[in-house]
mmCIF file of C-alpha atoms in Angstrom:
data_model
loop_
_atom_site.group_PDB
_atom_site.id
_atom_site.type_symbol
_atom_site.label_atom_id
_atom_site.label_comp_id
_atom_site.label_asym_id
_atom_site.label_seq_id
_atom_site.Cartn_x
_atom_site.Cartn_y
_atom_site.Cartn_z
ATOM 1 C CA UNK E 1089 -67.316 230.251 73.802
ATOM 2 C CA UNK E 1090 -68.044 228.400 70.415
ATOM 3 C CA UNK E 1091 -67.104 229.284 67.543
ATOM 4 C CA UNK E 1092 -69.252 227.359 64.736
ATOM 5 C CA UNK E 1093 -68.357 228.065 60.986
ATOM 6 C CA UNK E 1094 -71.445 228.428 58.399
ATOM 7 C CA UNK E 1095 -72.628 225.595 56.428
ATOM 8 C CA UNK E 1096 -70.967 224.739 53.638
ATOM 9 C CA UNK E 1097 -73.660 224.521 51.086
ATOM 10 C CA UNK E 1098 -72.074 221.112 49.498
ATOM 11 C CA UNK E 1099 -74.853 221.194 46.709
ATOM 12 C CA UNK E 1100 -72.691 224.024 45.299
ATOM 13 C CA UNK E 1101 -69.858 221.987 45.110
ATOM 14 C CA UNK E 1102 -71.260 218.444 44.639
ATOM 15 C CA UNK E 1103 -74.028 217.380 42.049
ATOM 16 C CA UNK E 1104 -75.951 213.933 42.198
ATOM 17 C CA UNK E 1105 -77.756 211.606 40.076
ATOM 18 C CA UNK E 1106 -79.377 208.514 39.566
ATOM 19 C CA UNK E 1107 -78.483 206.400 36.237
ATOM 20 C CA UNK E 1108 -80.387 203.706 36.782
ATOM 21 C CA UNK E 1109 -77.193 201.132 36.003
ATOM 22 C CA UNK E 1110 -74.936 203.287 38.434
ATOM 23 C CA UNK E 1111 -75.014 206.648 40.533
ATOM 24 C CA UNK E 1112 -72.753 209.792 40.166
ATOM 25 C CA UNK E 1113 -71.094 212.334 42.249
ATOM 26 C CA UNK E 1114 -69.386 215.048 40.396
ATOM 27 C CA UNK E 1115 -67.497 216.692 42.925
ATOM 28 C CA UNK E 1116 -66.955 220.252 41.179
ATOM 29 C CA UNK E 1117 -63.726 221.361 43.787
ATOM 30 C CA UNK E 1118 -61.791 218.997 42.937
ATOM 31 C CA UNK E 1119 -62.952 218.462 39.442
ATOM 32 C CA UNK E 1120 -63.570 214.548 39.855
ATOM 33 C CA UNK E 1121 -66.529 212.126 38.763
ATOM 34 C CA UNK E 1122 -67.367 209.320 41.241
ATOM 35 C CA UNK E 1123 -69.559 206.503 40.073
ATOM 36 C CA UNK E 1124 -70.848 203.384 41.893
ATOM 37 C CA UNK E 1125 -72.237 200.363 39.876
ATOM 38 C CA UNK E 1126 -73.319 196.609 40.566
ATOM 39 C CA UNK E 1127 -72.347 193.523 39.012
ATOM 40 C CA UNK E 1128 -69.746 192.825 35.970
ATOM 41 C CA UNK E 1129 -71.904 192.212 32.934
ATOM 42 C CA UNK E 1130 -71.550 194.040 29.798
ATOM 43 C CA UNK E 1131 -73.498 197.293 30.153
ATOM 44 C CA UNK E 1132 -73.684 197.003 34.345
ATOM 45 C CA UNK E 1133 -69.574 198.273 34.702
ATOM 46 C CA UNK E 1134 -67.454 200.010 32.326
ATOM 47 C CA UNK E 1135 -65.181 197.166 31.061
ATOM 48 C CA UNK E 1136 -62.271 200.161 31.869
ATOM 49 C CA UNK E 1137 -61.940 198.960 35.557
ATOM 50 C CA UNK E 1138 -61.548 196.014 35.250
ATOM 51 C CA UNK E 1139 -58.546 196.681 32.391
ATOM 52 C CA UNK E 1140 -57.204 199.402 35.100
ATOM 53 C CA UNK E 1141 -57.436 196.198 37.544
ATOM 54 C CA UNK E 1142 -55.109 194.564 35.147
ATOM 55 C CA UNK E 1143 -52.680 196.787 34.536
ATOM 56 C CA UNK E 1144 -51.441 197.442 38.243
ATOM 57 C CA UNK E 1145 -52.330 193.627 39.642
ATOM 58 C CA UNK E 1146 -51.445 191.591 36.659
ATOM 59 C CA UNK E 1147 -48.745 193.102 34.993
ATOM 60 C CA UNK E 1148 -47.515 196.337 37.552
ATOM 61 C CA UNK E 1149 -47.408 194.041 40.425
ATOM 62 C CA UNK E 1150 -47.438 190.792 39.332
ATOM 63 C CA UNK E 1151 -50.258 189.424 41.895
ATOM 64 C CA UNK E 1152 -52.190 187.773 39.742
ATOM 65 C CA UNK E 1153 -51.401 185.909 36.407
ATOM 66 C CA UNK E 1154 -52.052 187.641 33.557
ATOM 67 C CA UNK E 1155 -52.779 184.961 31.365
ATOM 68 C CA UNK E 1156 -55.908 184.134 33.438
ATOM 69 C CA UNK E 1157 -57.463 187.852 32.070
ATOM 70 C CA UNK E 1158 -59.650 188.192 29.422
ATOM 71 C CA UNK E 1159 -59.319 190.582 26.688
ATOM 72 C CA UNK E 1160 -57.147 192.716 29.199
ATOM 73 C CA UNK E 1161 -59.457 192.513 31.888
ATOM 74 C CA UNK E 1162 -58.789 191.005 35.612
ATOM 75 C CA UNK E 1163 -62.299 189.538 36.843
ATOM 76 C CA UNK E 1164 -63.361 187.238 40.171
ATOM 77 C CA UNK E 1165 -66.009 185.468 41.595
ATOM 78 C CA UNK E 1166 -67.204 188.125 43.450
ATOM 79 C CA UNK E 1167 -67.195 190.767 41.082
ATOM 80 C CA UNK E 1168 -70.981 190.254 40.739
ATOM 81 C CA UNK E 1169 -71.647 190.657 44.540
ATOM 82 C CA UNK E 1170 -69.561 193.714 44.741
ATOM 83 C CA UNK E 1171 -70.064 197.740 44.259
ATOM 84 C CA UNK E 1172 -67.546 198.917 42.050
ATOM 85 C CA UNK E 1173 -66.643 202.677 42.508
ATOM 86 C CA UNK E 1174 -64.592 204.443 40.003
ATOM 87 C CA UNK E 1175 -63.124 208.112 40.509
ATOM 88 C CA UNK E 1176 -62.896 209.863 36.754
ATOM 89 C CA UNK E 1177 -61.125 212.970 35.746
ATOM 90 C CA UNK E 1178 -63.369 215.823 33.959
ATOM 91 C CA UNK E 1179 -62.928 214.639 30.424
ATOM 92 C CA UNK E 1180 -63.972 211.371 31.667
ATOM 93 C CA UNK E 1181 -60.611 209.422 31.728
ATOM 94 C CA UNK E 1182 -60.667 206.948 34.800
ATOM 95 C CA UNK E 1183 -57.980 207.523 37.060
ATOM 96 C CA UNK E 1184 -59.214 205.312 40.027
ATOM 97 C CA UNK E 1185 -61.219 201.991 41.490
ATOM 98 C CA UNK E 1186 -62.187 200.027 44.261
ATOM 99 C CA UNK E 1187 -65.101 197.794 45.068
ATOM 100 C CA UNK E 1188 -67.200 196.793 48.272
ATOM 101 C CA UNK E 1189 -68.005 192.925 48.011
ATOM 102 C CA UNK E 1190 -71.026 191.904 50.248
ATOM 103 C CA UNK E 1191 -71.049 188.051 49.423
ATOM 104 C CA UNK E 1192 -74.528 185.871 50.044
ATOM 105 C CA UNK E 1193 -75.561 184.754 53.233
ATOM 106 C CA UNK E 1194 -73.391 181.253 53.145
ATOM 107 C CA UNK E 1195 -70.798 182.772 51.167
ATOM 108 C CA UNK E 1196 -67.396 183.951 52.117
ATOM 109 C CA UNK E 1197 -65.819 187.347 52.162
ATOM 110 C CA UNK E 1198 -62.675 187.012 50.037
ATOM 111 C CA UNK E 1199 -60.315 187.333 52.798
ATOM 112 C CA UNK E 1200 -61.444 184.206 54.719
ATOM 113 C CA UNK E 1201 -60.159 182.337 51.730
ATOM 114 C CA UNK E 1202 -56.541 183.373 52.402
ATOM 115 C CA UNK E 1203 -56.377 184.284 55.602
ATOM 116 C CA UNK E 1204 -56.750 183.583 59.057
ATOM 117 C CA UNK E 1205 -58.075 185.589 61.836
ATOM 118 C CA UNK E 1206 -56.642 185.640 65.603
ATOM 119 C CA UNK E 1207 -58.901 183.071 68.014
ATOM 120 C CA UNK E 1208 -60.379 185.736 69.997
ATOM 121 C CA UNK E 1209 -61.984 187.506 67.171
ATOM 122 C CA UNK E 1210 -66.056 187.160 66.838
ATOM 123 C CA UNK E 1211 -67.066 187.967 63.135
ATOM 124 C CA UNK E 1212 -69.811 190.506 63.025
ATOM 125 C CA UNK E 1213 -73.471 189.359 61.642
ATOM 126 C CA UNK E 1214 -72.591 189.074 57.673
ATOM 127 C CA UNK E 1215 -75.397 191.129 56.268
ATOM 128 C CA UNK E 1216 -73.846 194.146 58.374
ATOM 129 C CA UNK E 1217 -70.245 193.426 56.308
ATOM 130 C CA UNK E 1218 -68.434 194.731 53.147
ATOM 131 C CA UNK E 1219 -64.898 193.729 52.204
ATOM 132 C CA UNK E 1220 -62.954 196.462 50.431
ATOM 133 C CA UNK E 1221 -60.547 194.956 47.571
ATOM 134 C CA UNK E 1222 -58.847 195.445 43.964
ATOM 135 C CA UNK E 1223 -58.393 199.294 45.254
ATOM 136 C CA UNK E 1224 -56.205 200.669 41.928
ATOM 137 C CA UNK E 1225 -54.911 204.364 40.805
ATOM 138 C CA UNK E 1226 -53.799 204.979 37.219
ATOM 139 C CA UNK E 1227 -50.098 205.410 37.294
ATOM 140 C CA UNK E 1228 -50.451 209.101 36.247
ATOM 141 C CA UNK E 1229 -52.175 209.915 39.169
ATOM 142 C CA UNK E 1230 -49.833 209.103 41.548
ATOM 143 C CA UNK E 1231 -48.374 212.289 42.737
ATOM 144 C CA UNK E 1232 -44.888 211.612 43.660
ATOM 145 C CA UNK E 1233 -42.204 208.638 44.347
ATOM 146 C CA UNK E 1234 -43.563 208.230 47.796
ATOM 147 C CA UNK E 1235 -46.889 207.504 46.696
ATOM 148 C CA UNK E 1236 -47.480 203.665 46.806
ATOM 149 C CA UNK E 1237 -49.310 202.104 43.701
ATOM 150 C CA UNK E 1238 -52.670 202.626 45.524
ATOM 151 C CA UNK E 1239 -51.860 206.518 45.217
ATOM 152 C CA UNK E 1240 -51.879 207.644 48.450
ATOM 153 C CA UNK E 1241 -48.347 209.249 50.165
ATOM 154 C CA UNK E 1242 -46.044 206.881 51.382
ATOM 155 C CA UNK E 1243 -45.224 207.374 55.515
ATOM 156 C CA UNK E 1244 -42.158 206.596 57.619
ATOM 157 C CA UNK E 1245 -43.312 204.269 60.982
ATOM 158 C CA UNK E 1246 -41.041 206.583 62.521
ATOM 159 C CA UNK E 1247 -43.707 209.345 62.247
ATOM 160 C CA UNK E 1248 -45.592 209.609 65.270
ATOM 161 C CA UNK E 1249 -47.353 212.514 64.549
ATOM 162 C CA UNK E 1250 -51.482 212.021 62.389
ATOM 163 C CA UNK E 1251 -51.617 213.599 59.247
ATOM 164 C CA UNK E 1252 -54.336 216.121 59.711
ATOM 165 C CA UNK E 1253 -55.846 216.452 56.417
ATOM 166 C CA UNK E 1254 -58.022 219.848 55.447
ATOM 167 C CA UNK E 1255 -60.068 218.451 51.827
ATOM 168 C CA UNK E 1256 -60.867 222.292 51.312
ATOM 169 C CA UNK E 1257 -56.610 222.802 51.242
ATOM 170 C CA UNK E 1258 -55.777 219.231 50.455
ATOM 171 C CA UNK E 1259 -57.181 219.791 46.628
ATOM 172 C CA UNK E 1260 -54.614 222.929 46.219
ATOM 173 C CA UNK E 1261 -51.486 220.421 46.973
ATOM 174 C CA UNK E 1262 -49.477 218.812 44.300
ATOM 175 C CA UNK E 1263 -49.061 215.205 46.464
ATOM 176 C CA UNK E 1264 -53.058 215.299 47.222
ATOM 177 C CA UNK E 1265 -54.330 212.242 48.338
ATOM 178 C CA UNK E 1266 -58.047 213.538 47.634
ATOM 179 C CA UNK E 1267 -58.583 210.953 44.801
ATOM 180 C CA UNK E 1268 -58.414 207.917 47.496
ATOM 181 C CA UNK E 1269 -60.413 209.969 49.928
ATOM 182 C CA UNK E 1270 -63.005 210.782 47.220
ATOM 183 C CA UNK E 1271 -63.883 207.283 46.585
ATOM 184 C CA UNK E 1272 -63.809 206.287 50.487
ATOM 185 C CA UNK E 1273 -66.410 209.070 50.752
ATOM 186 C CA UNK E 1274 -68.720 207.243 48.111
ATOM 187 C CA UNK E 1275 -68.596 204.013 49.354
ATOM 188 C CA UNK E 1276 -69.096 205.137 53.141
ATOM 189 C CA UNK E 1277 -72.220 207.050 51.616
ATOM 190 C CA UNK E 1278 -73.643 203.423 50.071
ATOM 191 C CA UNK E 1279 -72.466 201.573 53.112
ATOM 192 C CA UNK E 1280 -74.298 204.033 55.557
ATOM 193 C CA UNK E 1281 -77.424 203.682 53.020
ATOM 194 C CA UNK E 1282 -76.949 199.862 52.419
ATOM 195 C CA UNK E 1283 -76.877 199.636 56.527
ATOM 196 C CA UNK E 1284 -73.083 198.070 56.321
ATOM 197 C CA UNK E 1285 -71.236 198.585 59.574
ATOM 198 C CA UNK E 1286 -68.072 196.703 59.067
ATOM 199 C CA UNK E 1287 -65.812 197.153 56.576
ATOM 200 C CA UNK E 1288 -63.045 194.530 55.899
ATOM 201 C CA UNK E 1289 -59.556 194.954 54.462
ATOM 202 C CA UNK E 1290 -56.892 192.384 53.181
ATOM 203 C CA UNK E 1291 -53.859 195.280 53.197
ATOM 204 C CA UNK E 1292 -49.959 195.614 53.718
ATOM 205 C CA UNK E 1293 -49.404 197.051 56.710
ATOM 206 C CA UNK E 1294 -47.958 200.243 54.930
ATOM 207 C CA UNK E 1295 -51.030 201.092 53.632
ATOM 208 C CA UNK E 1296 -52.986 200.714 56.715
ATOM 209 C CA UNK E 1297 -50.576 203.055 58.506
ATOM 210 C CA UNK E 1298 -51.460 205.678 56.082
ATOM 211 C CA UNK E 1299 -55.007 204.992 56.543
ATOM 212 C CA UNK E 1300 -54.827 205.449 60.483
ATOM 213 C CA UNK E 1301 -52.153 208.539 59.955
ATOM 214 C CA UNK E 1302 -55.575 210.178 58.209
ATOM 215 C CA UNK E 1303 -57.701 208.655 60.758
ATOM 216 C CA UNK E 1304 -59.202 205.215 59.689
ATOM 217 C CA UNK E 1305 -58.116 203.243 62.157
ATOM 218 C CA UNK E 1306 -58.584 199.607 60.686
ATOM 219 C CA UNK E 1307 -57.672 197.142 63.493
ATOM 220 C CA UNK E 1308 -56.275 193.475 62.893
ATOM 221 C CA UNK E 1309 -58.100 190.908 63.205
ATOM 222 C CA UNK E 1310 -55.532 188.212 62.290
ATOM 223 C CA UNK E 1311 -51.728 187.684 61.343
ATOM 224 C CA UNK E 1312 -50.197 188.427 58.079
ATOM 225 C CA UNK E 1313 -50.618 186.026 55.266
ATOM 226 C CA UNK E 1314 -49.488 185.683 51.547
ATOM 227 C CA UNK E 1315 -52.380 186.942 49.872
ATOM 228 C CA UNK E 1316 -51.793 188.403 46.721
ATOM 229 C CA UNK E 1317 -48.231 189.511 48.929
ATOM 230 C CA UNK E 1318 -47.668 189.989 52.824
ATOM 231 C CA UNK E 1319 -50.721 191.012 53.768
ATOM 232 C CA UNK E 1320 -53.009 191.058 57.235
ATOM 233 C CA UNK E 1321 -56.398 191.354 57.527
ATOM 234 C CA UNK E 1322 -58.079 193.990 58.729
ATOM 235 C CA UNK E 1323 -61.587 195.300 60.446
ATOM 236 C CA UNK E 1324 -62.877 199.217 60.407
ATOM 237 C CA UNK E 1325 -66.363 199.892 62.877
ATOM 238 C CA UNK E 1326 -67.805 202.544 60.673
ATOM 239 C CA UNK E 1327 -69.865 203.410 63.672
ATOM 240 C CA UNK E 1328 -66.782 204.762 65.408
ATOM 241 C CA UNK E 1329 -65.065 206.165 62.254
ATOM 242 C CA UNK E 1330 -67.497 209.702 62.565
ATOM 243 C CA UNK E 1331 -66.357 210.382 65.809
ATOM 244 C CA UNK E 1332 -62.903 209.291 66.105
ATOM 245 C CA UNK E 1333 -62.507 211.732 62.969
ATOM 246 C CA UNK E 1334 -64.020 214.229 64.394
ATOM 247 C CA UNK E 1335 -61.932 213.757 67.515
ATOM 248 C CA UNK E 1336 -58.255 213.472 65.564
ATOM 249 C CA UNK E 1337 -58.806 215.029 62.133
ATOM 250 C CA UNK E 1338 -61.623 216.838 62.395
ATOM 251 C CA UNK E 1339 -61.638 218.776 58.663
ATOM 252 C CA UNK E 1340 -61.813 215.226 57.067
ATOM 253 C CA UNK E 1341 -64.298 213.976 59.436
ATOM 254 C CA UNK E 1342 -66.951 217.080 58.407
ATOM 255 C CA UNK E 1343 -65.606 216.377 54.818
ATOM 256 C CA UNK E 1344 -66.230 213.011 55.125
ATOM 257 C CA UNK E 1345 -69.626 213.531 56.485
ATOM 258 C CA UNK E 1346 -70.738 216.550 54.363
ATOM 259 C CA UNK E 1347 -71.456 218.944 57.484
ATOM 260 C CA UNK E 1348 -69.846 222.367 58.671
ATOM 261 C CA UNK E 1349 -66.684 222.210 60.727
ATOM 262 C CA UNK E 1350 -67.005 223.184 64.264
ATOM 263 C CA UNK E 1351 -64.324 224.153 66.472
ATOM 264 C CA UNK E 1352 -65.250 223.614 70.032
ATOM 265 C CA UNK E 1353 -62.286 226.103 71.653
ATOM 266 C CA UNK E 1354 -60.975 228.543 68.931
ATOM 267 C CA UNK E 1355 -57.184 228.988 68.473
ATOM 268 C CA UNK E 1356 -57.251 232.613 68.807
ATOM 269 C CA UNK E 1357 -60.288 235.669 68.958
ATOM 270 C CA UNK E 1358 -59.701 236.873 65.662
ATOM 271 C CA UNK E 1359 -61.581 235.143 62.572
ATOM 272 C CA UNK E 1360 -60.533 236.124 59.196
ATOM 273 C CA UNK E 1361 -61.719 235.302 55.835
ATOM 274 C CA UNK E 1362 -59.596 233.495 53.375
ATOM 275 C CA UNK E 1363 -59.376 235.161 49.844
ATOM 276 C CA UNK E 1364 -60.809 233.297 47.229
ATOM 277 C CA UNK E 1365 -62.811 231.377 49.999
ATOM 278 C CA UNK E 1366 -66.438 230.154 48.279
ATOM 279 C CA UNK E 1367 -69.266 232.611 49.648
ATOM 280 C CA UNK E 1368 -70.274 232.137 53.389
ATOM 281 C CA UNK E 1369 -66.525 230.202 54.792
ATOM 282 C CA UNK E 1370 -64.861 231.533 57.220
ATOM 283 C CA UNK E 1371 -61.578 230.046 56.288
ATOM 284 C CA UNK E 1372 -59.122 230.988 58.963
ATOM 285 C CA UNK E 1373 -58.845 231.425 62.490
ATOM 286 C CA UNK E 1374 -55.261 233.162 63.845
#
């Protein structure tokens, strides 16, 4: 027997439009504004993420030198082959950013430039690649100690067990890491519409635990390297992300993909409704 809960009717709880400069989610649950834009000029990208970029790699962190910023802004070369996305609070205060660079043909991804990869590993065509970088959370959004600067919790190695995240729970809880999750969401929507398969990652290897303990299993593709600190590069198949969510975390992976949740062998006969549940979930199964 299957038990399949109803549709979530996600236009309720996320509105979307076209800016011509930039696109916007406004995801009404969790009370958060995701935007995507192209380039760097001066009316293409809020000038605020690139000062937010500043703040935790130039002067938090130290990474890069701050007297190579302008006006309290960090900038690169490939700022203007990238997709910035930006995660804003209500009253429009940004509180998040990352960016998907898809260099030109010839050009490299910003990782080959400081790392190596491992001899046996065959790059992907490049048109089909995106490397994520300059991922930063406002320091007032990080919900607790644990948290690394990136704003997502902090894990022990020693825990073997996944973190099986729930988004329609996860928004309730104090040490949420829906803000990271948010903006993975947009850029796996413009990936999936740009036709990019492969997403890239230079990362510590703290961070990419996390990532795999909520089910993106980035794999390494070379050793680590000093690159803006210890880091190693990193490769995610976004072809294999849907169902390898689905199989180990499979709230995030309907989240993720904007579809109901289906349980394919209920925990128990009894279904009960969850008060305060939006119209049409079936929230609980005992």
């Amino acid at each position: 027997m299957e038990y399949v809960f109803p549709a979530l009717d996600y236009k309720a709880f996320l509105s979307r439009a076209e800016f011509g400069s930039h696109e916007e989610t406004v995801d009404h649950v969790n009370r958060q504004i995701f935007r995507s834009y192209q380039g760097q000029k001066p009316g293409e990208v809020p000038h605020e993420l690139f000062k937010l970029r500043y703040d935790v790699y130039c002067i938090e962190r130290a990474f890069l030198n701050a007297d190579d910023a302008v006006d309290g802004m960090e900038f690169d070369d490939f700022d203007d082959r990238s997709t910035h996305f930006a995660a804003f609070t209500m009253d429009e205060t940004l509180i998040g950013t990352v960016r998907l660079v898809t260099p030109r043909p010839l050009q490299p991804f910003p990782f080959q430039l400081h790392c190596t990869t491992f001899p046996d590993f065959r790059m992907p065509t490049h048109h089909q690649c995106g490397e994520i970088s300059r991922l930063a959370v406002k320091r007032t959004h990080r919900r607790r100690r644990a948290d690394s600067v990136l704003g997502i919790p902090g894990f022990s190695p020693l825990r073997a067990q996944p973190l099986v995240l729930n988004p329609d729970l996860e928004r309730r809880s104090s040490n949420s890491p829906m803000l990271l999750l948010g903006m993975y969401r947009e850029m796996y929507r413009h990936s999936r519409a740009k036709g990019i398969r492969y997403w890239f990652a230079a990362m510590e290897r703290s961070l990419a635990y996390s990532l795999e303990k909520m089910g993106f299993r980035f794999r390494a593709i070379g050793p680590v390297s000093d690159y803006y600190g210890e880091v190693t590069p990193y490769l995610l198949d976004l072809g294999a992300l849907a169902p390898e969510l689905a199989a180990s975390n499979p709230p995030l992976g309907a989240w993720m993909e904007e579809k109901p949740l289906v349980f394919a062998k209920p925990r128990s006969k009894h279904v009960r409704v969850r008060t305060g549940a939006p119209k049409g979930l079936l929230a609980d199964i005992d």
